[in-house]
């Protein structure tokens, strides 16, 4: 109907750029496709010619779309977008010019064309928005309002404070595999229950447990913190997946850190600047892969991460903290011995702040002058 009005009008009406684009580019192609579909339906003597013609047109469109996909694979996507942007810019200018010269005969046709153009542009805008969201790695929302939820919202609360001990064998075996210390599949939960029991590690780490007790923690809390800290990788993975397999361990570790933070806040302690390796052995990225995008803004422009893993960071003041080869990370070997291997990695600096109405903003200093920790599910920005 639009095409007919162009031929019968006393003069070319002031129509939109879309009508001109149809006349110049699409009409011949559409008419050829329609003629071919109708001819084939007639030859086949189809019992439902309208449905058959429609099916043939859809099939032709699918072939055309596949061909266009092949062409776009050969031509760089940015070049296609630049070309599209140029066409849209020119079209907007043509549309603006066309609206300047209406008369009574043109008005009805032009209004219809403009409405059609707005509908088409709205559909194009929706398609562009979907494509944009696919290109932007939105990830989980990282703003306080959209992301930071309490642990009970993410995992079911344990039946008792000591329930983490029941999870220990599987937690130990999984964390061992994740850290690359052991690839022997026979060292599973049953093996850990027999050879790496809670009692064994409680005795081996008695000195560390005593240091936490000296900070004011009860023994159960101190044992949970010391034993579970080194198993943070497996717990973090399950937390990211909202898997309750190690829920009791995650709660026990978090509760121990929060309890110490409360005691620290009462004393008015704010942690000094702390440092830790972004990548490499025992790194932040190993604990939660989202740390690898810490410098990239999300779709809201926010730059930060809500870490699923406990984050431990060093004061960096000791002689062995930094070397020419990189940051020297604290590492507990499978036999319980301690080493400080250098990591060739960027280093993250943590800056703490005093408590305010929004909560705690400081690391919990487990060893004064040595290192501090942040609990799982902490928001960094």
XYZ file of C-alpha atoms in Angstrom:
381
model
C 0.000 0.000 0.000
C 2.837 2.404 0.747
C 4.457 1.553 -2.573
C 1.141 2.152 -4.397
C 0.762 5.567 -2.790
C 4.186 6.508 -4.058
C 3.158 5.776 -7.636
C -0.286 7.382 -7.557
C 0.398 10.506 -5.500
C 0.485 13.868 -7.351
C 4.059 14.256 -6.109
C 6.372 12.186 -3.984
C 5.042 12.558 -0.408
C 7.341 13.398 2.488
C 7.742 9.820 3.678
C 10.224 8.349 6.094
C 13.573 6.905 5.235
C 12.211 3.405 5.837
C 9.788 3.688 2.932
C 12.568 4.903 0.683
C 14.768 2.062 1.869
C 12.009 -0.434 1.095
C 11.503 0.989 -2.395
C 15.200 1.079 -3.179
C 16.436 -2.177 -1.669
C 13.773 -4.540 -0.460
C 10.959 -4.414 -3.028
C 12.658 -6.338 -5.821
C 14.007 -9.004 -3.501
C 10.658 -9.515 -1.783
C 8.748 -9.621 -5.051
C 11.162 -12.201 -6.506
C 10.870 -14.401 -3.416
C 7.076 -14.143 -3.410
C 6.826 -14.909 -7.128
C 9.053 -17.957 -6.776
C 7.030 -19.254 -3.810
C 3.686 -18.749 -5.566
C 4.940 -20.439 -8.780
C 6.188 -23.450 -6.845
C 2.939 -23.754 -4.861
C 0.958 -23.691 -8.136
C 3.175 -26.370 -9.726
C 2.781 -28.566 -6.677
C -1.008 -27.989 -6.682
C -0.896 -27.570 -2.945
C -4.156 -28.141 -1.075
C -3.356 -25.161 1.178
C -1.543 -22.676 -1.076
C -1.377 -19.861 1.494
C 0.320 -22.051 4.099
C 2.626 -23.519 1.441
C 3.662 -20.077 0.167
C 4.332 -18.958 3.732
C 6.459 -22.034 4.396
C 8.474 -21.494 1.223
C 9.087 -17.858 2.150
C 10.292 -18.875 5.620
C 12.611 -21.487 4.115
C 14.053 -18.917 1.727
C 14.533 -16.503 4.613
C 16.398 -19.163 6.615
C 18.745 -19.854 3.690
C 19.303 -16.114 3.283
C 20.000 -15.757 6.998
C 22.563 -18.586 6.872
C 24.288 -16.916 3.955
C 24.375 -13.621 5.835
C 25.847 -15.354 8.876
C 28.620 -16.743 6.665
C 29.277 -13.267 5.303
C 29.397 -11.726 8.771
C 31.891 -14.365 9.872
C 34.204 -13.255 7.095
C 33.750 -9.547 7.789
C 34.910 -8.258 11.193
C 32.005 -7.492 13.516
C 33.258 -3.969 14.351
C 33.208 -3.053 10.644
C 29.593 -4.218 10.368
C 28.621 -2.182 13.415
C 30.346 0.937 12.088
C 28.503 0.545 8.766
C 25.192 0.051 10.564
C 25.817 3.107 12.734
C 26.473 5.221 9.625
C 23.250 4.031 7.998
C 21.216 4.796 11.107
C 22.755 8.261 11.452
C 21.965 9.092 7.819
C 18.457 7.706 8.210
C 17.741 9.916 11.219
C 18.766 12.977 9.185
C 16.510 11.959 6.280
C 13.599 11.384 8.644
C 14.046 14.840 10.194
C 14.171 16.482 6.746
C 11.060 14.652 5.603
C 8.941 16.006 8.453
C 9.549 19.611 7.407
C 7.338 19.605 4.297
C 3.932 18.127 5.020
C 0.753 19.083 3.205
C -2.789 17.797 3.588
C -2.366 15.047 0.997
C 0.850 13.816 2.572
C -0.226 13.869 6.173
C -2.095 10.566 6.455
C 0.565 8.610 4.577
C 3.414 10.252 6.448
C 1.844 9.689 9.880
C 1.391 6.001 9.069
C 4.958 5.719 7.830
C 6.357 7.487 10.867
C 4.424 5.202 13.196
C 5.707 2.183 11.302
C 9.233 3.557 11.545
C 8.918 4.044 15.306
C 7.721 0.460 15.753
C 10.574 -0.881 13.652
C 13.132 1.250 15.479
C 11.744 0.078 18.811
C 12.268 -3.525 17.736
C 15.777 -2.662 16.561
C 16.509 -0.999 19.897
C 15.374 -4.102 21.776
C 17.597 -6.303 19.591
C 20.554 -3.989 20.110
C 19.981 -4.018 23.873
C 19.948 -7.836 23.950
C 23.156 -7.947 21.925
C 24.755 -5.386 24.237
C 23.894 -7.417 27.318
C 25.485 -10.493 25.725
C 28.667 -8.530 25.005
C 28.881 -7.119 28.537
C 29.932 -9.637 31.135
C 27.449 -8.545 33.727
C 28.199 -11.389 36.091
C 26.535 -11.319 39.469
C 25.480 -7.827 40.497
C 28.199 -6.423 42.710
C 26.586 -3.368 44.289
C 25.693 -3.573 47.975
C 21.946 -3.429 47.317
C 21.972 -5.954 44.484
C 24.498 -8.494 45.637
C 25.592 -8.575 49.261
C 23.235 -11.044 50.885
C 23.663 -12.692 54.251
C 24.999 -16.216 54.472
C 21.667 -17.702 55.670
C 20.116 -16.451 52.418
C 22.685 -18.425 50.437
C 23.084 -21.630 52.449
C 21.024 -23.500 55.065
C 22.155 -22.952 58.641
C 23.815 -25.955 60.352
C 22.065 -27.923 63.060
C 24.944 -27.370 65.484
C 28.181 -25.380 65.756
C 30.234 -28.590 65.564
C 28.522 -29.985 62.453
C 31.553 -28.955 60.361
C 33.472 -31.900 61.808
C 31.172 -34.294 59.935
C 32.015 -32.528 56.660
C 35.773 -32.592 57.252
C 36.738 -35.814 55.359
C 35.049 -34.806 52.093
C 36.131 -31.190 52.501
C 39.745 -32.204 53.050
C 39.815 -34.525 50.015
C 38.136 -32.028 47.668
C 40.330 -29.136 48.750
C 43.405 -31.332 48.266
C 42.403 -31.981 44.656
C 41.562 -28.330 43.982
C 44.902 -27.039 45.208
C 46.795 -29.501 43.005
C 48.607 -31.078 45.928
C 47.207 -34.526 45.258
C 45.883 -36.189 42.127
C 45.625 -39.715 43.551
C 41.909 -40.514 43.273
C 42.257 -43.134 45.999
C 42.768 -40.323 48.507
C 39.071 -39.689 48.842
C 36.868 -38.888 51.822
C 37.301 -42.361 53.302
C 41.082 -42.002 53.093
C 40.906 -38.525 54.678
C 38.722 -39.779 57.513
C 41.315 -42.449 58.285
C 44.571 -40.566 57.706
C 43.758 -36.829 58.015
C 41.242 -36.654 60.829
C 40.166 -33.556 62.721
C 41.919 -34.905 65.811
C 45.225 -35.301 63.949
C 45.180 -31.709 62.646
C 43.967 -30.297 65.951
C 47.050 -31.775 67.594
C 49.378 -30.719 64.762
C 48.123 -27.120 64.818
C 47.837 -26.808 68.604
C 50.115 -23.755 68.613
C 47.977 -21.838 66.098
C 44.818 -22.800 67.964
C 46.333 -21.539 71.214
C 47.125 -18.187 69.565
C 43.479 -17.737 68.585
C 42.314 -18.678 72.048
C 44.661 -16.001 73.387
C 42.702 -13.446 71.352
C 39.593 -14.315 73.352
C 38.063 -17.097 71.248
C 36.584 -20.224 72.850
C 38.312 -23.481 71.893
C 35.591 -24.748 69.522
C 35.703 -21.454 67.625
C 39.511 -21.450 67.520
C 39.700 -25.009 66.218
C 37.125 -24.296 63.516
C 38.998 -21.218 62.349
C 42.474 -22.771 62.263
C 41.470 -26.016 60.569
C 39.004 -24.582 58.067
C 41.056 -21.602 56.895
C 43.279 -23.762 54.698
C 40.221 -25.518 53.207
C 38.692 -22.295 51.897
C 38.951 -23.205 48.193
C 36.500 -26.108 48.286
C 34.108 -24.173 50.533
C 34.197 -21.160 48.220
C 33.434 -23.275 45.180
C 30.369 -24.779 46.839
C 29.229 -21.366 48.054
C 29.409 -19.948 44.520
C 27.312 -22.866 43.314
C 24.853 -22.460 46.221
C 25.662 -26.063 47.092
C 25.075 -26.802 50.820
C 27.600 -29.657 50.910
C 29.963 -27.671 53.165
C 27.411 -25.279 54.630
C 28.292 -26.146 58.225
C 31.992 -25.534 57.572
C 31.279 -22.227 55.832
C 29.143 -21.047 58.740
C 31.696 -22.197 61.324
C 34.547 -20.353 59.595
C 32.482 -17.200 59.045
C 31.142 -17.170 62.588
C 34.653 -17.519 64.009
C 35.912 -14.538 61.989
C 32.865 -12.397 62.744
C 33.180 -13.143 66.464
C 36.790 -12.013 66.422
C 35.879 -8.928 64.402
C 33.353 -7.992 67.101
C 36.034 -8.284 69.765
C 38.439 -6.284 67.610
C 35.868 -3.532 66.934
C 35.182 -3.217 70.659
C 38.883 -2.531 71.116
C 38.828 0.100 68.359
C 41.329 -1.786 66.178
C 41.496 -0.927 62.457
C 43.765 -3.096 60.325
C 46.752 -1.558 58.539
C 47.225 -1.860 54.780
C 47.452 -5.514 53.748
C 48.768 -7.169 50.590
C 48.207 -10.400 48.686
C 48.964 -11.907 45.289
C 46.178 -11.717 42.734
C 47.240 -14.823 40.809
C 49.410 -17.841 41.449
C 49.745 -20.119 44.487
C 46.987 -19.685 47.096
C 45.966 -16.534 45.215
C 42.810 -14.483 45.354
C 41.842 -15.763 41.902
C 42.339 -19.336 43.071
C 39.876 -18.681 45.874
C 37.327 -16.958 43.636
C 37.822 -16.512 39.848
C 35.842 -13.255 39.911
C 38.941 -11.558 41.364
C 40.479 -11.801 37.909
C 38.040 -9.082 36.765
C 38.581 -6.746 39.701
C 39.693 -3.845 37.460
C 36.832 -4.248 34.953
C 33.516 -2.451 35.547
C 30.304 -4.459 35.423
C 27.214 -3.350 33.477
C 26.444 -0.717 36.135
C 29.970 0.728 36.073
C 30.810 -0.741 39.495
C 34.294 -2.165 39.977
C 34.582 -4.682 42.762
C 34.016 -8.259 43.815
C 32.015 -10.112 46.431
C 34.425 -12.896 47.261
C 33.034 -16.329 48.012
C 36.318 -17.312 49.640
C 37.992 -16.228 52.833
C 40.650 -13.649 51.959
C 43.855 -13.640 54.002
C 46.356 -10.836 53.378
C 49.773 -9.976 54.808
C 51.041 -6.768 56.353
C 53.995 -6.965 53.966
C 56.447 -5.537 56.505
C 58.590 -8.622 57.055
C 61.838 -9.146 55.170
C 60.455 -12.174 53.309
C 57.200 -10.498 52.183
C 58.553 -9.252 48.852
C 61.422 -10.370 46.684
C 62.774 -9.537 43.235
C 60.726 -12.478 41.938
C 57.462 -11.215 43.394
C 55.215 -11.395 46.437
C 56.160 -14.255 48.794
C 52.953 -16.044 49.736
C 52.403 -18.014 52.923
C 51.936 -21.694 52.091
C 51.355 -24.712 54.302
C 52.780 -27.875 52.784
C 50.875 -31.196 52.981
C 53.048 -32.262 55.897
C 52.192 -29.111 57.828
C 55.481 -27.262 57.245
C 55.447 -23.602 56.161
C 57.090 -22.010 53.095
C 56.998 -18.603 51.371
C 57.377 -19.146 47.594
C 57.568 -15.984 45.447
C 54.718 -15.373 42.988
C 55.090 -13.478 39.728
C 51.722 -11.724 40.001
C 50.053 -8.351 40.502
C 49.583 -7.580 44.205
C 46.295 -6.353 45.679
C 46.438 -3.777 48.473
C 43.586 -3.896 51.005
C 42.712 -0.644 52.757
C 40.538 -0.963 55.864
C 38.290 1.657 57.496
C 36.530 2.050 60.850
C 33.130 0.527 61.517
C 30.108 2.637 60.562
C 26.332 2.289 60.223
C 26.803 -0.006 57.220
C 28.890 -2.528 59.142
C 32.529 -3.590 59.406
C 35.086 -2.384 56.877
C 38.312 -3.705 58.340
C 40.256 -6.905 58.136
C 40.341 -9.066 61.252
C 43.926 -9.086 62.497
C 44.527 -12.688 63.471
C 48.239 -12.071 64.060
C 49.000 -8.463 64.891
C 51.623 -7.069 62.549
C 51.606 -10.241 60.427
C 48.302 -10.864 58.631
C 44.570 -10.317 58.689
C 41.522 -12.003 57.144
C 38.145 -11.143 55.641
C 35.311 -13.699 55.954
C 33.631 -15.409 52.989
C 30.927 -13.337 51.271
C 32.761 -10.031 51.838
C 32.250 -7.194 49.361
C 35.385 -5.406 48.132
C 35.282 -2.234 46.061
